[in-house]
Amino acid sequence: MSKSKLEYIWLDGYKPTQSLRSKTKIEEDFSGKLEDCSNWSFDGSSTEQALGGSSDCLLKPVYIIPDPLRKNAYLVMCEVLNADGTPHVSNGRATIEDDDNDFWFGFEQEYFLWDTETNKPLGFPANGYPAPQGPYYCSVGAKNAYGREIIEEHLDACLDAGLNVEGINAEVAAGQWEFQIFAKGAKEAGDQIWLGRYLLERIGEKYGVAINWHCKPLGDLDWNGSGMHANFSNTALRTAGSKEVFDKVCESFRPVVKEHIEVYGADNHLRLTGKHETASINDFSYGVSDRGASIRIPVLVPQKGWSGYLEDRRPNSAADPYKVAARIIKTVKSAL
Ligand code: ADP
Ligand code: MN
Ligand code: MN
Ligand code: MN
């Protein structure tokens, strides 16, 4: 007989930003397969998902990977259901309409490694500021790259777990980093981003370093904010062969700016200022190779005869990838 540790992971009901929660279930002779993970429950009154008088919410396992940080262990991503089995209002995953996995998503998750003692990014002195932005992006060396042992450990953990990380890089601000995850299927892309975030939080614990997901943790100062650019495609875009298809899809985003911004992460007005490689939150624009636009058409698209994908640059680092994907799919489907 062997015993496995299954970490059931879900999103709480906090507004405007949901956080990861998890608890461990011990299973005997567990197969490692999703279909052998039973539903579980938790106290929704402790996570702003239920009232004390009728507090049980259900956890429905939807995605499983080995847990590279623990012995005999798995990470089990779950959807939250009401006691009657219907999706809870906090459950963005259940709102994704992509049953045939036609939508592919690549999310670029930016974040800050955060020193809990100074309450500043790693690399910032306790008083004052480091040298201005410029040398940190894709940097090497102790003068400019802060926390590499953490992000390297995270990359290995993701790869060991089977997450489809496509790359990592140091970002524009000191102590700011990015990882990219790609999946064929919107739900899986969301599952993998949340599990990637979970692993980073866990590794951060070991170093006493917090992960700051806020989109503008240094406020108004001349430091970049953090985004979660959403790169997306469906068969129509991947095989378009015509500029008109790209224009039509991009234009379909124009009348629903408000609906998109609503799910693109809290406090995005602080980040989408028109500075620091962003477009203003009040405008909508798109363009080839344009990193100051709301939606960028990668230069490879015209080079490949107008086929490929689009990058919505507006979602921020704290956005829920499930809700971002659900909204993008809805808008793209309205165009084609
Ligand atoms: P940049 O920093 O230049 O915006 P990155 O290399 O960080 O670009 O991210 C590009 C992302 O686009 C990657 O996550 C990649 O997986 C994703 N991507 C590439 N092709 C497609 C596609 N056909 N559909 C969806 N996403 C894609
Ligand atoms: Mn990137
Ligand atoms: Mn980036
Ligand atoms: Mn990008």
PDB file of N, CA and C and ligand atoms in Angstrom, residues 108 229 231 291 296 311 313, ligand 4:
ATOM      1  N   GLU A 108       1.787  35.488 -21.153  1.00  0.00           N
ATOM      2  CA  GLU A 108       3.089  35.956 -20.663  1.00  0.00           C
ATOM      3  C   GLU A 108       2.880  36.522 -19.265  1.00  0.00           C
ATOM      4  N   HIS A 229       0.110  39.501 -20.987  1.00  0.00           N
ATOM      5  CA  HIS A 229      -0.307  39.541 -22.392  1.00  0.00           C
ATOM      6  C   HIS A 229      -0.946  38.209 -22.767  1.00  0.00           C
ATOM      7  N   ASN A 231      -1.818  35.940 -25.806  1.00  0.00           N
ATOM      8  CA  ASN A 231      -1.650  35.615 -27.226  1.00  0.00           C
ATOM      9  C   ASN A 231      -2.657  34.526 -27.551  1.00  0.00           C
ATOM     10  N   ARG A 291       3.792  47.844 -29.920  1.00  0.00           N
ATOM     11  CA  ARG A 291       3.741  47.543 -28.492  1.00  0.00           C
ATOM     12  C   ARG A 291       3.119  48.674 -27.680  1.00  0.00           C
ATOM     13  N   ARG A 296      -1.631  43.827 -30.433  1.00  0.00           N
ATOM     14  CA  ARG A 296      -0.501  43.801 -31.371  1.00  0.00           C
ATOM     15  C   ARG A 296      -0.674  42.648 -32.340  1.00  0.00           C
ATOM     16  N   GLU A 311      -2.027  39.333 -30.162  1.00  0.00           N
ATOM     17  CA  GLU A 311      -1.625  39.551 -28.774  1.00  0.00           C
ATOM     18  C   GLU A 311      -2.454  40.679 -28.180  1.00  0.00           C
ATOM     19  N   ARG A 313      -2.612  43.001 -25.309  1.00  0.00           N
ATOM     20  CA  ARG A 313      -1.589  43.433 -24.346  1.00  0.00           C
ATOM     21  C   ARG A 313      -2.190  44.006 -23.071  1.00  0.00           C
TER      22      ARG A 313
HETATM   23 MN    MN B   4       4.002  40.243 -25.106  1.00  0.00          MN
END
